[in-house]
Amino acid sequence: MNIGIVGLGKMGGNMRTRLRNADVTVVGYDRDPDLSDASSLADMVDQLPSPKIVWVMVPSGDITRATVEELIELLDEGDVIVDGGNSRWTDDEKHAALAEQQGIGYVDCGVSGGVWGLDNGYALMAGGSAEDIAKVQFAFDALKPEGDSGFVHAGRVGAGHFSKMVHNGIEYAMMQAYAEGFELLEKVDMVDSVAEVFNSWRTGTVVRSWLLDLLVKALEEDPGLSKVRGYAEDSGEGRWTVEAAIDNAVPMHTIAASLFARFSSRQEESPAMQAVAAMRQQFGGHAVRAAEEAGMSPADADPSDPV
């Protein structure tokens, strides 16, 4: 059992270790020579026996595209490329078509597990033909958690990353729900310890999850989360999930709202809420903080205005 891995960062490096722990021979390539087992992609490919299996774990977009295109030039008919990054499923379809022209198989694989995957295993969602999946099955078996679940052949090329995309969209919504609950519990003066409340939910309740475990750990390390800025990026999958929902006319209220909440976290001042405050001042004379600070008074009532 031999495999090449391109990209030996937090995920790729740990995956190499987990595979080696399962007696899989891994040749890893990374631009950092201190991490790499090969001097170049070509050197990595030369070290692998045929049929060659190369698993790509680099950032999605241009870097993945360039890596896949170079591998297509280096590999031979019957070899297989696995894209295990967070690529968009539409990119998979393009890459698979290019690979097929050279008789090279292509598998897309959504990988979930983060830095904990080394010890716990990775949830794997793969797309591709049954023939190509079979060639990589030894790696899937080594990487997934123990037990019957943790790996799925989701469908044709693109299905793996599409499934992982939806998984991440659901993750956005779950995280947002926990976060809003945290804020409300912190706001009231009757709850002594929010961390202990969340901790009590970890067993026996329907809202228990690994995300809840991680939130409890964060609260134990930093009660009140005073050391963390309220700024959250989105890695792309949440946007793609909402776009796919629009394309397929699927209502997706919760996931869309959780994505927009991340956008709000990046604003020091919300232009939309400034507009809301201005309108409230105009129609009802409601106090506006910035206006008061500037010595302005709420708008006078207009007798001709029916409101």
Tab-separated table of N, CA and C in Angstrom, residues 108-186:
chain	number	residue	atom	x	y	z
A	108	ASP	N	-12.777	12.943	-5.758
A	108	ASP	CA	-12.842	14.094	-4.842
A	108	ASP	C	-13.273	13.581	-3.477
A	109	CYS	N	-12.627	14.089	-2.434
A	109	CYS	CA	-12.903	13.588	-1.096
A	109	CYS	C	-12.976	14.723	-0.089
A	110	GLY	N	-14.163	14.964	0.436
A	110	GLY	CA	-14.310	15.893	1.538
A	110	GLY	C	-13.776	15.259	2.806
A	111	VAL	N	-12.955	15.987	3.531
A	111	VAL	CA	-12.307	15.463	4.738
A	111	VAL	C	-12.685	16.338	5.921
A	112	SER	N	-13.223	15.733	6.973
A	112	SER	CA	-13.567	16.464	8.186
A	112	SER	C	-12.898	15.791	9.379
A	113	GLY	N	-12.439	16.596	10.300
A	113	GLY	CA	-11.767	16.041	11.476
A	113	GLY	C	-10.757	16.990	12.066
A	114	GLY	N	-10.270	17.929	11.245
A	114	GLY	CA	-9.356	18.951	11.727
A	114	GLY	C	-8.123	18.367	12.397
A	115	VAL	N	-7.629	19.093	13.397
A	115	VAL	CA	-6.394	18.684	14.068
A	115	VAL	C	-6.614	17.452	14.944
A	116	TRP	N	-7.860	17.082	15.200
A	116	TRP	CA	-8.156	15.918	16.025
A	116	TRP	C	-8.178	14.630	15.207
A	117	GLY	N	-8.114	14.754	13.884
A	117	GLY	CA	-8.237	13.582	13.024
A	117	GLY	C	-7.126	12.568	13.190
A	118	LEU	N	-5.934	13.027	13.561
A	118	LEU	CA	-4.810	12.105	13.726
A	118	LEU	C	-5.158	11.004	14.724
A	119	ASP	N	-5.747	11.381	15.854
A	119	ASP	CA	-6.083	10.400	16.884
A	119	ASP	C	-7.469	9.792	16.691
A	120	ASN	N	-8.439	10.608	16.263
A	120	ASN	CA	-9.825	10.147	16.201
A	120	ASN	C	-10.229	9.588	14.846
A	121	GLY	N	-9.455	9.900	13.819
A	121	GLY	CA	-9.840	9.513	12.468
A	121	GLY	C	-10.584	10.637	11.773
A	122	TYR	N	-10.698	10.540	10.456
A	122	TYR	CA	-11.323	11.571	9.631
A	122	TYR	C	-12.614	11.052	9.016
A	123	ALA	N	-13.639	11.898	9.020
A	123	ALA	CA	-14.849	11.569	8.265
A	123	ALA	C	-14.576	11.881	6.801
A	124	LEU	N	-14.855	10.913	5.944
A	124	LEU	CA	-14.481	11.017	4.534
A	124	LEU	C	-15.707	10.854	3.642
A	125	MET	N	-15.890	11.784	2.715
A	125	MET	CA	-16.993	11.756	1.754
A	125	MET	C	-16.402	11.791	0.365
A	126	ALA	N	-16.472	10.681	-0.373
A	126	ALA	CA	-15.765	10.561	-1.647
A	126	ALA	C	-16.719	10.534	-2.825
A	127	GLY	N	-16.263	11.115	-3.918
A	127	GLY	CA	-16.991	11.067	-5.178
A	127	GLY	C	-16.091	10.537	-6.273
A	128	GLY	N	-16.644	9.732	-7.163
A	128	GLY	CA	-15.857	9.160	-8.250
A	128	GLY	C	-16.431	7.832	-8.685
A	129	SER	N	-15.775	7.196	-9.653
A	129	SER	CA	-16.238	5.894	-10.122
A	129	SER	C	-15.906	4.819	-9.100
A	130	ALA	N	-16.654	3.725	-9.144
A	130	ALA	CA	-16.416	2.611	-8.222
A	130	ALA	C	-15.010	2.048	-8.414
A	131	GLU	N	-14.532	2.038	-9.645
A	131	GLU	CA	-13.196	1.507	-9.946
A	131	GLU	C	-12.112	2.354	-9.291
A	132	ASP	N	-12.239	3.679	-9.405
A	132	ASP	CA	-11.233	4.559	-8.810
A	132	ASP	C	-11.311	4.547	-7.288
A	133	ILE	N	-12.521	4.506	-6.760
A	133	ILE	CA	-12.694	4.443	-5.303
A	133	ILE	C	-12.011	3.187	-4.753
A	134	ALA	N	-12.157	2.074	-5.450
A	134	ALA	CA	-11.573	0.808	-4.991
A	134	ALA	C	-10.053	0.896	-4.900
A	135	LYS	N	-9.436	1.637	-5.806
A	135	LYS	CA	-7.980	1.773	-5.791
A	135	LYS	C	-7.485	2.548	-4.577
A	136	VAL	N	-8.346	3.406	-4.025
A	136	VAL	CA	-7.952	4.254	-2.899
A	136	VAL	C	-8.512	3.732	-1.576
A	137	GLN	N	-9.283	2.644	-1.619
A	137	GLN	CA	-10.003	2.194	-0.427
A	137	GLN	C	-9.081	1.909	0.760
A	138	PHE	N	-7.882	1.403	0.502
A	138	PHE	CA	-6.945	1.123	1.598
A	138	PHE	C	-6.637	2.388	2.391
A	139	ALA	N	-6.545	3.534	1.688
A	139	ALA	CA	-6.263	4.802	2.368
A	139	ALA	C	-7.482	5.290	3.134
A	140	PHE	N	-8.666	5.149	2.526
A	140	PHE	CA	-9.889	5.528	3.223
A	140	PHE	C	-10.033	4.736	4.531
A	141	ASP	N	-9.756	3.437	4.454
A	141	ASP	CA	-9.901	2.576	5.633
A	141	ASP	C	-8.917	2.968	6.737
A	142	ALA	N	-7.726	3.393	6.343
A	142	ALA	CA	-6.715	3.779	7.335
A	142	ALA	C	-7.018	5.129	7.971
A	143	LEU	N	-7.631	6.029	7.199
A	143	LEU	CA	-7.857	7.386	7.670
A	143	LEU	C	-9.152	7.543	8.469
A	144	LYS	N	-10.158	6.750	8.182
A	144	LYS	CA	-11.456	6.944	8.824
A	144	LYS	C	-11.422	6.482	10.286
A	145	PRO	N	-12.403	6.902	11.089
A	145	PRO	CA	-12.468	6.429	12.474
A	145	PRO	C	-12.767	4.937	12.529
A	146	GLU	N	-12.516	4.324	13.666
A	146	GLU	CA	-12.868	2.923	13.852
A	146	GLU	C	-14.387	2.779	13.839
A	147	GLY	N	-14.859	1.616	13.404
A	147	GLY	CA	-16.300	1.379	13.366
A	147	GLY	C	-16.838	1.376	11.949
A	148	ASP	N	-18.163	1.276	11.852
A	148	ASP	CA	-18.805	1.134	10.548
A	148	ASP	C	-19.015	2.447	9.817
A	149	SER	N	-19.077	3.564	10.541
A	149	SER	CA	-19.334	4.850	9.888
A	149	SER	C	-18.044	5.637	9.745
A	150	GLY	N	-18.137	6.756	9.043
A	150	GLY	CA	-16.970	7.616	8.869
A	150	GLY	C	-16.491	7.703	7.438
A	151	PHE	N	-16.962	6.791	6.568
A	151	PHE	CA	-16.618	6.868	5.146
A	151	PHE	C	-17.873	6.612	4.327
A	152	VAL	N	-18.034	7.399	3.247
A	152	VAL	CA	-19.137	7.162	2.322
A	152	VAL	C	-18.659	7.426	0.896
A	153	HIS	N	-19.021	6.498	-0.007
A	153	HIS	CA	-18.886	6.780	-1.435
A	153	HIS	C	-20.178	7.494	-1.812
A	154	ALA	N	-20.120	8.836	-1.876
A	154	ALA	CA	-21.334	9.644	-1.963
A	154	ALA	C	-21.965	9.631	-3.348
A	155	GLY	N	-21.181	9.339	-4.387
A	155	GLY	CA	-21.730	9.359	-5.736
A	155	GLY	C	-20.649	9.645	-6.757
A	156	ARG	N	-21.061	10.220	-7.862
A	156	ARG	CA	-20.123	10.494	-8.955
A	156	ARG	C	-19.158	11.604	-8.561
A	157	VAL	N	-18.227	11.903	-9.462
A	157	VAL	CA	-17.256	12.967	-9.215
A	157	VAL	C	-17.986	14.263	-8.850
A	158	GLY	N	-17.559	14.891	-7.789
A	158	GLY	CA	-18.178	16.110	-7.286
A	158	GLY	C	-19.049	15.869	-6.070
A	159	ALA	N	-19.560	14.627	-5.939
A	159	ALA	CA	-20.490	14.330	-4.843
A	159	ALA	C	-19.810	14.398	-3.484
A	160	GLY	N	-18.526	14.059	-3.427
A	160	GLY	CA	-17.812	14.097	-2.157
A	160	GLY	C	-17.685	15.505	-1.619
A	161	HIS	N	-17.212	16.409	-2.467
A	161	HIS	CA	-17.060	17.797	-2.028
A	161	HIS	C	-18.404	18.490	-1.856
A	162	PHE	N	-19.407	18.097	-2.633
A	162	PHE	CA	-20.735	18.667	-2.444
A	162	PHE	C	-21.277	18.274	-1.068
A	163	SER	N	-21.084	17.008	-0.698
A	163	SER	CA	-21.535	16.535	0.616
A	163	SER	C	-20.799	17.252	1.735
A	164	LYS	N	-19.491	17.436	1.574
A	164	LYS	CA	-18.702	18.144	2.591
A	164	LYS	C	-19.126	19.613	2.691
A	165	MET	N	-19.493	20.192	1.558
A	165	MET	CA	-19.966	21.569	1.544
A	165	MET	C	-21.233	21.717	2.380
A	166	VAL	N	-22.190	20.804	2.181
A	166	VAL	CA	-23.431	20.844	2.957
A	166	VAL	C	-23.128	20.587	4.433
A	167	HIS	N	-22.225	19.648	4.712
A	167	HIS	CA	-21.791	19.385	6.090
A	167	HIS	C	-21.307	20.670	6.752
A	168	ASN	N	-20.484	21.449	6.042
A	168	ASN	CA	-19.945	22.673	6.620
A	168	ASN	C	-21.018	23.747	6.771
A	169	GLY	N	-21.992	23.770	5.853
A	169	GLY	CA	-23.108	24.698	6.006
A	169	GLY	C	-23.899	24.398	7.268
A	170	ILE	N	-24.157	23.122	7.527
A	170	ILE	CA	-24.841	22.720	8.754
A	170	ILE	C	-24.004	23.105	9.972
A	171	GLU	N	-22.707	22.927	9.861
A	171	GLU	CA	-21.792	23.307	10.949
A	171	GLU	C	-21.912	24.793	11.273
A	172	TYR	N	-22.010	25.642	10.232
A	172	TYR	CA	-22.190	27.080	10.444
A	172	TYR	C	-23.416	27.327	11.324
A	173	ALA	N	-24.537	26.671	10.960
A	173	ALA	CA	-25.789	26.903	11.671
A	173	ALA	C	-25.722	26.404	13.112
A	174	MET	N	-25.110	25.251	13.329
A	174	MET	CA	-24.979	24.722	14.686
A	174	MET	C	-24.137	25.651	15.557
A	175	MET	N	-23.031	26.112	15.013
A	175	MET	CA	-22.158	27.010	15.768
A	175	MET	C	-22.889	28.304	16.118
A	176	GLN	N	-23.672	28.824	15.167
A	176	GLN	CA	-24.390	30.075	15.415
A	176	GLN	C	-25.436	29.892	16.508
A	177	ALA	N	-26.114	28.747	16.519
A	177	ALA	CA	-27.118	28.488	17.551
A	177	ALA	C	-26.483	28.423	18.934
A	178	TYR	N	-25.384	27.704	19.056
A	178	TYR	CA	-24.667	27.665	20.335
A	178	TYR	C	-24.220	29.072	20.743
A	179	ALA	N	-23.714	29.834	19.773
A	179	ALA	CA	-23.187	31.162	20.069
A	179	ALA	C	-24.281	32.106	20.559
A	180	GLU	N	-25.460	32.043	19.947
A	180	GLU	CA	-26.552	32.910	20.371
A	180	GLU	C	-27.057	32.498	21.754
A	181	GLY	N	-27.095	31.203	22.018
A	181	GLY	CA	-27.461	30.741	23.351
A	181	GLY	C	-26.469	31.208	24.399
A	182	PHE	N	-25.179	31.154	24.046
A	182	PHE	CA	-24.133	31.641	24.955
A	182	PHE	C	-24.351	33.117	25.290
A	183	GLU	N	-24.639	33.927	24.271
A	183	GLU	CA	-24.800	35.363	24.508
A	183	GLU	C	-25.981	35.642	25.440
A	184	LEU	N	-27.097	34.928	25.246
A	184	LEU	CA	-28.263	35.152	26.098
A	184	LEU	C	-27.990	34.727	27.540
A	185	LEU	N	-27.333	33.587	27.703
A	185	LEU	CA	-27.012	33.131	29.056
A	185	LEU	C	-26.066	34.096	29.768
A	186	GLU	N	-25.117	34.661	29.014
A	186	GLU	CA	-24.194	35.631	29.584
A	186	GLU	C	-24.899	36.938	29.955
